[in-house]
mmCIF file of C-alpha atoms in Angstrom:
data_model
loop_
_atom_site.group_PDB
_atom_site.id
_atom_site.type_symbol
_atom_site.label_atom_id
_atom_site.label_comp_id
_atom_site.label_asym_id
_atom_site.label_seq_id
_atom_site.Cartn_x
_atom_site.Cartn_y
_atom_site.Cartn_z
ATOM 1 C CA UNK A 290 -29.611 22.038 -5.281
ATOM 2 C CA UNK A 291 -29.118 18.243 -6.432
ATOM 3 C CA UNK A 292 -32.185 16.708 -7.879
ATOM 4 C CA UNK A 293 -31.990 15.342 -11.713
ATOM 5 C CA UNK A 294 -29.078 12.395 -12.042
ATOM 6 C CA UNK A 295 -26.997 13.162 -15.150
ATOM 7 C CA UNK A 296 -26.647 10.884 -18.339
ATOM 8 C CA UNK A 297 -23.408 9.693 -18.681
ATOM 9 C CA UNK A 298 -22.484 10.060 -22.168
ATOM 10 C CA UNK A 299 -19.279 8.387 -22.729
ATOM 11 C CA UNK A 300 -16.570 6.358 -20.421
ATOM 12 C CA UNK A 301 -14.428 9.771 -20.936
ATOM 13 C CA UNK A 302 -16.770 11.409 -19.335
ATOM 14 C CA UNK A 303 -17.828 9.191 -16.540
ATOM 15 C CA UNK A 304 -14.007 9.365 -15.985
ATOM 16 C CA UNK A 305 -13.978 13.406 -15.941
ATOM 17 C CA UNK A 306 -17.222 13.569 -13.211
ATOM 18 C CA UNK A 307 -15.529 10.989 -10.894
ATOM 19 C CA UNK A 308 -12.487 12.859 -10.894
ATOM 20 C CA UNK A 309 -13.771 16.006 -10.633
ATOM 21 C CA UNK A 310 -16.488 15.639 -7.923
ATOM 22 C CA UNK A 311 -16.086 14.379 -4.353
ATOM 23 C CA UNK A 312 -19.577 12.666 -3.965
ATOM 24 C CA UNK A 313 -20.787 11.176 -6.658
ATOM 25 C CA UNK A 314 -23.945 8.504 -6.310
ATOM 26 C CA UNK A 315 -24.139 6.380 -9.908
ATOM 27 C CA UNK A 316 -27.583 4.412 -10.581
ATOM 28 C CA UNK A 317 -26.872 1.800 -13.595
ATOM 29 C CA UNK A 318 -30.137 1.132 -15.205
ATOM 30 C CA UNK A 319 -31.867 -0.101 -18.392
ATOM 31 C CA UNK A 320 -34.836 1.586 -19.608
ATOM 32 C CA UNK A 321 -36.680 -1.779 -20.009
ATOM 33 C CA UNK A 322 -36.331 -2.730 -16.854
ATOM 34 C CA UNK A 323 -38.981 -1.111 -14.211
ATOM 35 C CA UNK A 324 -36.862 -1.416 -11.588
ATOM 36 C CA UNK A 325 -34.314 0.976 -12.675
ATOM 37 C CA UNK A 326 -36.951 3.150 -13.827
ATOM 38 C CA UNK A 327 -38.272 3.038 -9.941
ATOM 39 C CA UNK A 328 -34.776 3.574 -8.149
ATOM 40 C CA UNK A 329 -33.588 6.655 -10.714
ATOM 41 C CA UNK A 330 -37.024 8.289 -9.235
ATOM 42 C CA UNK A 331 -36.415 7.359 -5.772
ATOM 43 C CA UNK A 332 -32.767 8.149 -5.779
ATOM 44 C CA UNK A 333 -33.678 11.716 -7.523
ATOM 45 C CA UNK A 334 -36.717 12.359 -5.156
ATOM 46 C CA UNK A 335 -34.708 11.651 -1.611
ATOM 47 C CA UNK A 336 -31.733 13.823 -3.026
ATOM 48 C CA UNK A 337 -33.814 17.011 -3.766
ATOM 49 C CA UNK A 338 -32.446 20.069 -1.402
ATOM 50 C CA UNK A 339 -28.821 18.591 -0.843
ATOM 51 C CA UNK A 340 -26.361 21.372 -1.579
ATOM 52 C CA UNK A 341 -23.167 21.347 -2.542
ATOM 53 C CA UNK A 342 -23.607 20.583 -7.088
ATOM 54 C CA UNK A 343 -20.827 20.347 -9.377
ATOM 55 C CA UNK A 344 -17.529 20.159 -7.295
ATOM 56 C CA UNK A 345 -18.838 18.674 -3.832
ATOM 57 C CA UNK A 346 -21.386 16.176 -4.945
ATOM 58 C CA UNK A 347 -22.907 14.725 -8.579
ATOM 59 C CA UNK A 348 -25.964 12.154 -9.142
ATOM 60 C CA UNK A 349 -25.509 9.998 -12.344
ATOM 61 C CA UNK A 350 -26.842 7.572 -14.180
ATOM 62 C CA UNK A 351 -25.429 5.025 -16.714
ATOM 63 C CA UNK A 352 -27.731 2.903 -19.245
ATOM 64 C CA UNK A 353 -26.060 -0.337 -19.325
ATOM 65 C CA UNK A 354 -27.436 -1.058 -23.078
ATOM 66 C CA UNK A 355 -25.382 1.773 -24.409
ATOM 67 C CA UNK A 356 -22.323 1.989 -22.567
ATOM 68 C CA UNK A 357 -21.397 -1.423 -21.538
ATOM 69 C CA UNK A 358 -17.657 -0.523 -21.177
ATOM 70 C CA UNK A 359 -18.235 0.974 -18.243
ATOM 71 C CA UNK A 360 -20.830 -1.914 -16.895
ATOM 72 C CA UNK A 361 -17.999 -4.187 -17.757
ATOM 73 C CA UNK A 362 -15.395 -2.088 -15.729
ATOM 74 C CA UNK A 363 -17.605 -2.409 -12.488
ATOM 75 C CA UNK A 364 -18.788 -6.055 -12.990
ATOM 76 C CA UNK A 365 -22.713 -4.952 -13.420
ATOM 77 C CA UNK A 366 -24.727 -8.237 -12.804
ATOM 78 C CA UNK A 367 -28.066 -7.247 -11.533
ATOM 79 C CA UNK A 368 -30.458 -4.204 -12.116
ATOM 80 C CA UNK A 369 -30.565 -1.574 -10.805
ATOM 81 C CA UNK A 370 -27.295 -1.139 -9.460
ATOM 82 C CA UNK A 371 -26.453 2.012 -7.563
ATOM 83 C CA UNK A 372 -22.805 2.928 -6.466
ATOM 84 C CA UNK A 373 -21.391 5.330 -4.112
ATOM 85 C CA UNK A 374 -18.152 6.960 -4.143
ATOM 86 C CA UNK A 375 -15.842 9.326 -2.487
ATOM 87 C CA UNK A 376 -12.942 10.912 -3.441
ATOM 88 C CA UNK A 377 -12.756 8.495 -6.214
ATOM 89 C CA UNK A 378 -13.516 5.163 -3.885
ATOM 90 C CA UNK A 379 -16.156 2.971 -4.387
ATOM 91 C CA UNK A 380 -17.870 3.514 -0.307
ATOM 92 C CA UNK A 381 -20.788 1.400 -1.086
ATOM 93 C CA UNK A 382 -23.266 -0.496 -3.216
ATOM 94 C CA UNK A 383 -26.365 -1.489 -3.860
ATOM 95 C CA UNK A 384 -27.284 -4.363 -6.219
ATOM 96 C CA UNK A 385 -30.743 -5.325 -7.596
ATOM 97 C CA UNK A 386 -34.217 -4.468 -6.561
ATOM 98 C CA UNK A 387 -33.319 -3.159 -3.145
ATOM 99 C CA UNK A 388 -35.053 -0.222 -1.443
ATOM 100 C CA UNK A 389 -34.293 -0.478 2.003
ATOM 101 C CA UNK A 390 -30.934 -0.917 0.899
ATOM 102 C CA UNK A 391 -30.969 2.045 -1.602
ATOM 103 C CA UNK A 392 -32.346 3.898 1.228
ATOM 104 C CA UNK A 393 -29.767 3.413 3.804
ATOM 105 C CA UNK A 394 -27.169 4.001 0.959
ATOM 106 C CA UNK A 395 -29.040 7.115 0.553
ATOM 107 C CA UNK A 396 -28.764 8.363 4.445
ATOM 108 C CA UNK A 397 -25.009 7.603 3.918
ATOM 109 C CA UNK A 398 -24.820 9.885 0.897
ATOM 110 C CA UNK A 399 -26.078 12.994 3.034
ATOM 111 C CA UNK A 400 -24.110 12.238 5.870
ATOM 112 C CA UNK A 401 -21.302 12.338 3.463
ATOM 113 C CA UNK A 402 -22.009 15.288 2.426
ATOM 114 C CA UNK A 403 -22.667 17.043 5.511
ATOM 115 C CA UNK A 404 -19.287 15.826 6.652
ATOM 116 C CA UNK A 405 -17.643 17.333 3.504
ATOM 117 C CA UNK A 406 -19.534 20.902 3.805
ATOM 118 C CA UNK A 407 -18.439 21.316 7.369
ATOM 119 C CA UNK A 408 -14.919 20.181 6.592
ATOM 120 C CA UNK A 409 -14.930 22.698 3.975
ATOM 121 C CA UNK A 410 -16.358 25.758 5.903
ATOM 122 C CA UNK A 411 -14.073 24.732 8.758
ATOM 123 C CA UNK A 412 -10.641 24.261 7.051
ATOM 124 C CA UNK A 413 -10.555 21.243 9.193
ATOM 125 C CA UNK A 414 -6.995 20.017 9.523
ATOM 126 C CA UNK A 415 -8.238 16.237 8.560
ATOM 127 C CA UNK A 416 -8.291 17.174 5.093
ATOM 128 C CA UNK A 417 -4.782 19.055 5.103
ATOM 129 C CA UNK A 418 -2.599 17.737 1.862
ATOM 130 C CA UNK A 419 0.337 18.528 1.716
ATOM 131 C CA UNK A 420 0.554 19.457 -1.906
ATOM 132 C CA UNK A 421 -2.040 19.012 -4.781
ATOM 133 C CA UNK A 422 -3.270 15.351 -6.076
ATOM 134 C CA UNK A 423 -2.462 14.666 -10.048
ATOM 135 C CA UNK A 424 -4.904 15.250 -11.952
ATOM 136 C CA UNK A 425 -7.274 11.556 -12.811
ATOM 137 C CA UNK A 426 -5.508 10.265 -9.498
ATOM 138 C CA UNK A 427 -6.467 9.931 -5.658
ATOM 139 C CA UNK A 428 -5.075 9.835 -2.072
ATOM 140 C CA UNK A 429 -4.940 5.710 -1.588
ATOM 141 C CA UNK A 430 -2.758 6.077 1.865
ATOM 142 C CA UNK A 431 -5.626 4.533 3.440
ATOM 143 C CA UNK A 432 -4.612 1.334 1.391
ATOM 144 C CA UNK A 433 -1.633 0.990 3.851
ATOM 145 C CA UNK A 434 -1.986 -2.062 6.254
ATOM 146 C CA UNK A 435 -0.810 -0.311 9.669
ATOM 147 C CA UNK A 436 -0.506 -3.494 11.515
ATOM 148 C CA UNK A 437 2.004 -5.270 9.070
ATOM 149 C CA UNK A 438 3.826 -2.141 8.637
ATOM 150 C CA UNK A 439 7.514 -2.010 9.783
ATOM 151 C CA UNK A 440 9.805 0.550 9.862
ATOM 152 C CA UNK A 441 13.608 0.144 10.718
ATOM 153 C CA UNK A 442 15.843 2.350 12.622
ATOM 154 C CA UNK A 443 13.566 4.598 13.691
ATOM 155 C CA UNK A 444 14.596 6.944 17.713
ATOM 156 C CA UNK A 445 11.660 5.649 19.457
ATOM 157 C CA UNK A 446 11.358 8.899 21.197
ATOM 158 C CA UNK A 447 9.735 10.562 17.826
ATOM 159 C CA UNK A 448 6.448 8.735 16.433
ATOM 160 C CA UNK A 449 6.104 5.742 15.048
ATOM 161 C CA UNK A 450 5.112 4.361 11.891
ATOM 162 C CA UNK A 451 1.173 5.568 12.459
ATOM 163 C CA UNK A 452 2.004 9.234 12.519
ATOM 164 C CA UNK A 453 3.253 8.775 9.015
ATOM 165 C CA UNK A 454 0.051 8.171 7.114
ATOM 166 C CA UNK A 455 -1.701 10.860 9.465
ATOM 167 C CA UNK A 456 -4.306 12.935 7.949
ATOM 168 C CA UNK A 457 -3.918 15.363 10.164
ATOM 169 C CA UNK A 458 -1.621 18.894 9.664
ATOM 170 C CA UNK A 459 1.521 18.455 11.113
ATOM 171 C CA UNK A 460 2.360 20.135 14.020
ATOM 172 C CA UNK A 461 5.629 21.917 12.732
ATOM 173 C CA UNK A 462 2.908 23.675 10.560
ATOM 174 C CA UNK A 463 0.161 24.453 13.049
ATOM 175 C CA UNK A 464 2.265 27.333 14.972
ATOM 176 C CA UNK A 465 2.105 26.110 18.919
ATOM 177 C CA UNK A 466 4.457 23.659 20.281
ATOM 178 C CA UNK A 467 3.498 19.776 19.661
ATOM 179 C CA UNK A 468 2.393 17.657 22.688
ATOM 180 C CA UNK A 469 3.987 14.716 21.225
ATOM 181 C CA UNK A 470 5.963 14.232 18.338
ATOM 182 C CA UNK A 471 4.149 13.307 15.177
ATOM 183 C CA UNK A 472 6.923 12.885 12.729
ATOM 184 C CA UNK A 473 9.862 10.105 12.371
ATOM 185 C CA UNK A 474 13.385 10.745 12.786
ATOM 186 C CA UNK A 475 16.328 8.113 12.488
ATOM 187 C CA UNK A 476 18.120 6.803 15.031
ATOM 188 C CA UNK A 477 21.845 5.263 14.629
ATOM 189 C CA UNK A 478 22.305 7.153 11.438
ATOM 190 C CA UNK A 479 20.277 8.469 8.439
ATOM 191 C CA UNK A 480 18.939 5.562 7.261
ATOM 192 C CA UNK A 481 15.001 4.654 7.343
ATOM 193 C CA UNK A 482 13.952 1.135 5.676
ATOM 194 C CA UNK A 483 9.422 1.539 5.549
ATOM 195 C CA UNK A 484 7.894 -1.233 4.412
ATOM 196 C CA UNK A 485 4.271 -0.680 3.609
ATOM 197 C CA UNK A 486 2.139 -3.768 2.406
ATOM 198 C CA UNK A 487 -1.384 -2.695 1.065
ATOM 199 C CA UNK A 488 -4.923 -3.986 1.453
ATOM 200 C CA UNK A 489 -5.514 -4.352 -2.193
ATOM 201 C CA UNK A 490 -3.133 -3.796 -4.952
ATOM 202 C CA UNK A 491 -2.840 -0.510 -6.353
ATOM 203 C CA UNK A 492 -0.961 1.519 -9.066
ATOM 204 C CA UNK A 493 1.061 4.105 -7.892
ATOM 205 C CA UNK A 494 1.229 7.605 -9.754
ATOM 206 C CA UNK A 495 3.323 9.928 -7.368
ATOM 207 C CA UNK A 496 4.847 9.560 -3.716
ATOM 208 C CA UNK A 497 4.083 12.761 -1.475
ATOM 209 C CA UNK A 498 7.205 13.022 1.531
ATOM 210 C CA UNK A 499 6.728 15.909 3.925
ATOM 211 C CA UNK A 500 9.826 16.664 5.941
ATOM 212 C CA UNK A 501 9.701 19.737 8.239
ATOM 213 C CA UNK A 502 13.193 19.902 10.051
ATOM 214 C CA UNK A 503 13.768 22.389 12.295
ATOM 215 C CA UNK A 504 15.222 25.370 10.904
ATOM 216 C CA UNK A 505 18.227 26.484 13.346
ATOM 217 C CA UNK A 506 21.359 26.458 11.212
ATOM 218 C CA UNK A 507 23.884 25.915 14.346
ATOM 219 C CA UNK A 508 22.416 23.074 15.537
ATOM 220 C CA UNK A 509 24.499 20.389 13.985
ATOM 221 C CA UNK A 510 22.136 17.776 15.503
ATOM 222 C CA UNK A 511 19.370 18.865 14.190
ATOM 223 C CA UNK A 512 17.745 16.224 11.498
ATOM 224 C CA UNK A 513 17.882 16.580 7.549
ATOM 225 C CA UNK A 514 15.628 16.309 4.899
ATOM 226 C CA UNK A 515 15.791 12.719 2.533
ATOM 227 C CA UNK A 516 18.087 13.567 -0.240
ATOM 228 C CA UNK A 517 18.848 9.956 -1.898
ATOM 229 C CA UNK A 518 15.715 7.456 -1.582
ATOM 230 C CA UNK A 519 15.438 3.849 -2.968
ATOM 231 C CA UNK A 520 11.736 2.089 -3.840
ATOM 232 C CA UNK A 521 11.684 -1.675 -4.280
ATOM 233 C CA UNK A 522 7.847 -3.370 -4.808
ATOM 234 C CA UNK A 523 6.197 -6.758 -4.238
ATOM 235 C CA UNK A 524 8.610 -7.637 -1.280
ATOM 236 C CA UNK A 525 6.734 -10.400 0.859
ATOM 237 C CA UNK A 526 8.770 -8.582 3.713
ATOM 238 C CA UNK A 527 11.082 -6.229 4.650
ATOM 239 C CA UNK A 528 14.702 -5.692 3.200
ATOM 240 C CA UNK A 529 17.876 -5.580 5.096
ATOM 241 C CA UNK A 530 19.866 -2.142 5.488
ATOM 242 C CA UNK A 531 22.769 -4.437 3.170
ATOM 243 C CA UNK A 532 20.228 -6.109 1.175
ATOM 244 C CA UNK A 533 18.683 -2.373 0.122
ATOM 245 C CA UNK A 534 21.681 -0.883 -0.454
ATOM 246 C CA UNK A 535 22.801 -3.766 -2.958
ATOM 247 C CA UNK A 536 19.797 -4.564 -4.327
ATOM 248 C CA UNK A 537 18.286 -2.634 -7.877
ATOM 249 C CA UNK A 538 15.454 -0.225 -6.717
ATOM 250 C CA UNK A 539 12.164 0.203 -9.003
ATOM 251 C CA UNK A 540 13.338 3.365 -8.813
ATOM 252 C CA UNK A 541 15.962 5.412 -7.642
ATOM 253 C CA UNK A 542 15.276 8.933 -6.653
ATOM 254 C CA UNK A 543 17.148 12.109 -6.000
ATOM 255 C CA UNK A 544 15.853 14.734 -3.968
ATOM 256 C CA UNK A 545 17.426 18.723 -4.294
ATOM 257 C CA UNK A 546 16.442 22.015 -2.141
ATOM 258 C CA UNK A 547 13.887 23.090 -5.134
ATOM 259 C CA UNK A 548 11.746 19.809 -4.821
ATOM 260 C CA UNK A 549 10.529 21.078 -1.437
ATOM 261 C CA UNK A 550 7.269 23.121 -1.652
ATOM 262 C CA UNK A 551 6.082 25.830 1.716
ATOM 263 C CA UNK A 552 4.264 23.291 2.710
ATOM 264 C CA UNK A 553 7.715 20.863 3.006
ATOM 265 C CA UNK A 554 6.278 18.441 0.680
ATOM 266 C CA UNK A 555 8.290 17.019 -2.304
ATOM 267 C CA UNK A 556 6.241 15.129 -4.981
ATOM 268 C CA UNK A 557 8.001 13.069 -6.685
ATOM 269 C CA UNK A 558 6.470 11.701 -10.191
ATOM 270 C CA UNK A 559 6.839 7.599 -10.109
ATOM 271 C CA UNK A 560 8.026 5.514 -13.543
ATOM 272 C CA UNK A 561 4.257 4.395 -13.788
ATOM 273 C CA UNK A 562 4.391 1.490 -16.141
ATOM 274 C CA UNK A 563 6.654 0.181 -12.722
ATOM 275 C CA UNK A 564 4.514 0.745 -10.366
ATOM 276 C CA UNK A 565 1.344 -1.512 -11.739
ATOM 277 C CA UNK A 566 -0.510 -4.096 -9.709
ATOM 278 C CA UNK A 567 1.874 -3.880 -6.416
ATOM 279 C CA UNK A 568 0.488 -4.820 -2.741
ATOM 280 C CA UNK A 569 3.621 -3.909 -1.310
ATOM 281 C CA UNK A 570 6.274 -1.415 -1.311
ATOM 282 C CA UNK A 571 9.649 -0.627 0.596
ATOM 283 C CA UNK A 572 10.966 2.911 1.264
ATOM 284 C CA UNK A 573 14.656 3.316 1.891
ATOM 285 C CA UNK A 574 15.974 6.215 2.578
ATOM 286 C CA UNK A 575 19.705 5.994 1.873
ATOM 287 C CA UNK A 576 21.263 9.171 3.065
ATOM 288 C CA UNK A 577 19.660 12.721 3.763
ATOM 289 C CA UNK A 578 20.586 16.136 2.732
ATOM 290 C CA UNK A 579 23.347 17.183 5.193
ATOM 291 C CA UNK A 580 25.851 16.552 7.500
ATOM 292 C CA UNK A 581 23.725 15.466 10.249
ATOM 293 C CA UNK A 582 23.247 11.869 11.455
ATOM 294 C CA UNK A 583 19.178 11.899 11.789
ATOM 295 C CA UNK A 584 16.925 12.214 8.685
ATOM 296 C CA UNK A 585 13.171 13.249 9.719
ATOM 297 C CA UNK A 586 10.306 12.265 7.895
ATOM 298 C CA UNK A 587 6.413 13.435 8.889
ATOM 299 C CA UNK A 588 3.844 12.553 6.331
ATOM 300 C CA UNK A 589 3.699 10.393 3.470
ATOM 301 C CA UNK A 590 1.242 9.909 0.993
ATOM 302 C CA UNK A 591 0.737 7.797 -1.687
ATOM 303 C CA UNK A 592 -1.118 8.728 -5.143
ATOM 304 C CA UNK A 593 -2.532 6.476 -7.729
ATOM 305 C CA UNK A 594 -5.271 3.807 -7.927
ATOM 306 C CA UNK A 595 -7.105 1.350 -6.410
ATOM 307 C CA UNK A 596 -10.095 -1.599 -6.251
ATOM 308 C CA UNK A 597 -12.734 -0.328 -7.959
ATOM 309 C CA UNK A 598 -11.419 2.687 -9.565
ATOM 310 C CA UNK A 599 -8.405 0.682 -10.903
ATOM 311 C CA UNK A 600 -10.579 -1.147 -13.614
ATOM 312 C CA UNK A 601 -11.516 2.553 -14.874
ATOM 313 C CA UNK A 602 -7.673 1.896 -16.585
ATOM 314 C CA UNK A 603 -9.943 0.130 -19.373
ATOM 315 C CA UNK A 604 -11.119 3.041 -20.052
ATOM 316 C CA UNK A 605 -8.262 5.463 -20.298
ATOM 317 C CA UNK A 606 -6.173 5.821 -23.247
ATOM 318 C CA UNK A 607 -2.623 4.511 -22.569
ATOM 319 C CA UNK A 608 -1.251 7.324 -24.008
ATOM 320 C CA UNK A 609 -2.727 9.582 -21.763
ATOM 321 C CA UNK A 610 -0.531 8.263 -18.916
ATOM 322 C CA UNK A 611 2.425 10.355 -17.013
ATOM 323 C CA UNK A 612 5.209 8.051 -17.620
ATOM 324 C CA UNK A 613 4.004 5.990 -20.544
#
């Protein structure tokens, strides 16, 4: 059971819980002022017989007058200020001497929660990942702005550029025979140009690519896996097939046989002092890993930061970064 909110000690260990926990509800407070005093009770009091401590979902509390690093990182104004995040996000807020508002962020808390029990207990195929996140990082797909999204050369008979961020298992995986195809293959050859601008700018850790190709050997039709792959950031649009192939990348990758995991999901670590402050990013895949003429792609995801949980870089030590 969830009742008492824990002290935050330090911005290290703010940093650990948020990581570490999918729910977690943050009050910050001052213990001069009555307010703060008034929501810690009613946020403790309203949480009492939720389920789910420790991994699933964490109360907190953070007195502004001792750790105002972490105030500072979140642009604290008014008291009491109460925060809600999942998976890392910042979901919703409440500032000042607001209970109706602290209420209603409270109903949203245990519908959160609910949601994430039953996903768990179900295995539900909305939450399928296609490898595990680095560790201090989240899942910002979500970041992608589908409508402004373009992708290039892509047989209109597979999926389009949607079935890419998917959150859902892909059907390769699930065993019985897809009702429509939820990956992307190439068309005139096997070349894909994605460009992907984003609703806020992020920092990029790692890029996720799933590619499930069909496994029959004698089909010489059958599409390949992305071997060579080219990233370029803050584009205002997309690049040309020419212009990609001429232009320097941000970073040029090579994919072998051994980056593939079961699941058909290659993570591939980015050059992260690159990859700071972007709001867009192009994906061109230059070749794949064959002698076909098709190159299939089915989910990407993209790891890193971003809004809120970006600022927490103030409180990291640089040192501590993959890639620094």
């Amino acid at each position: 059971m969830v009742s008492a909110a824990v002290e935050i000690q330090s911005p290290a260990e703010w940093s650990s819980l948020l990581d570490a926990t999918k729910i977690v509800v943050v009050l910050f407070y001052s213990p001069s002022n009555a307010a703060s005093l008034e929501a810690i009770h009613i946020l403790e009091h309203h949480s009492q017989g939720l389920e789910g401590h420790g991994t699933v979902l964490e109360l907190a509390k953070v007195n502004v007058d001792e750790l105002k690093a972490i105030k500072s990182a979140y642009s604290i104004t008014q008291l009491p200020t109460t925060m809600l995040f999942q998976n890392g996000k910042e979901i919703d807020k409440v500032s000042g001497d607001n209970v109706p508002r602290l209420t209603h962020l409270i109903e949203k808390l245990k519908r959160a929660v609910d949601s994430a029990k039953t996903e768990k207990a179900s295995g539900s195929s909305s939450s399928w990942k296609g490898a595990a996140l680095p560790r201090g990082y989240v899942d910002v797909t979500d970041q992608v702005e589908l409508n402004r999204s373009e992708l290039l050369n892509v047989d209109t008979d597979t999926g389009g550029v949607r079935v890419l961020f998917s959150s859902e298992k892909p059907s390769a995986l699930s065993g019985g025979k897809a009702t429509a195809k939820d990956w992307v293959e190439s068309d005139t050859d096997d070349q894909l140009l994605l460009f992907m601008p984003f609703q806020s700018m992020l920092k990029l850790h790692t890029l996720q690519i799933t590619s499930l190709p069909p496994t029959d050997d004698d089909d010489d039709e059958a599409p390949m896996r992305p071997k060579t792959i080219k990233l370029f950031v803050n584009k205002p649009h997309n690049l040309g097939f020419d212009e990609a192939e001429d232009l320097q990348a941000t970073q040029d990758i090579e994919l072998s046989e051994s980056d593939w995991n079961k699941e058909g999901t290659a993570s591939i670590p980015l050059r992260y002092v690159r990859f700071q402050n972007i709001n867009t990013l192009v994906l061109f895949v230059v070749n794949g890993d064959g002698d076909s003429e098709k190159v299939r792609i089915d989910r990407l995801r993209l790891i890193g930061e971003s809004g809120a949980a970006r600022d927490m870089g103030k409180l990291e030590k640089i040192g501590d970064l993959p890639g620094e």
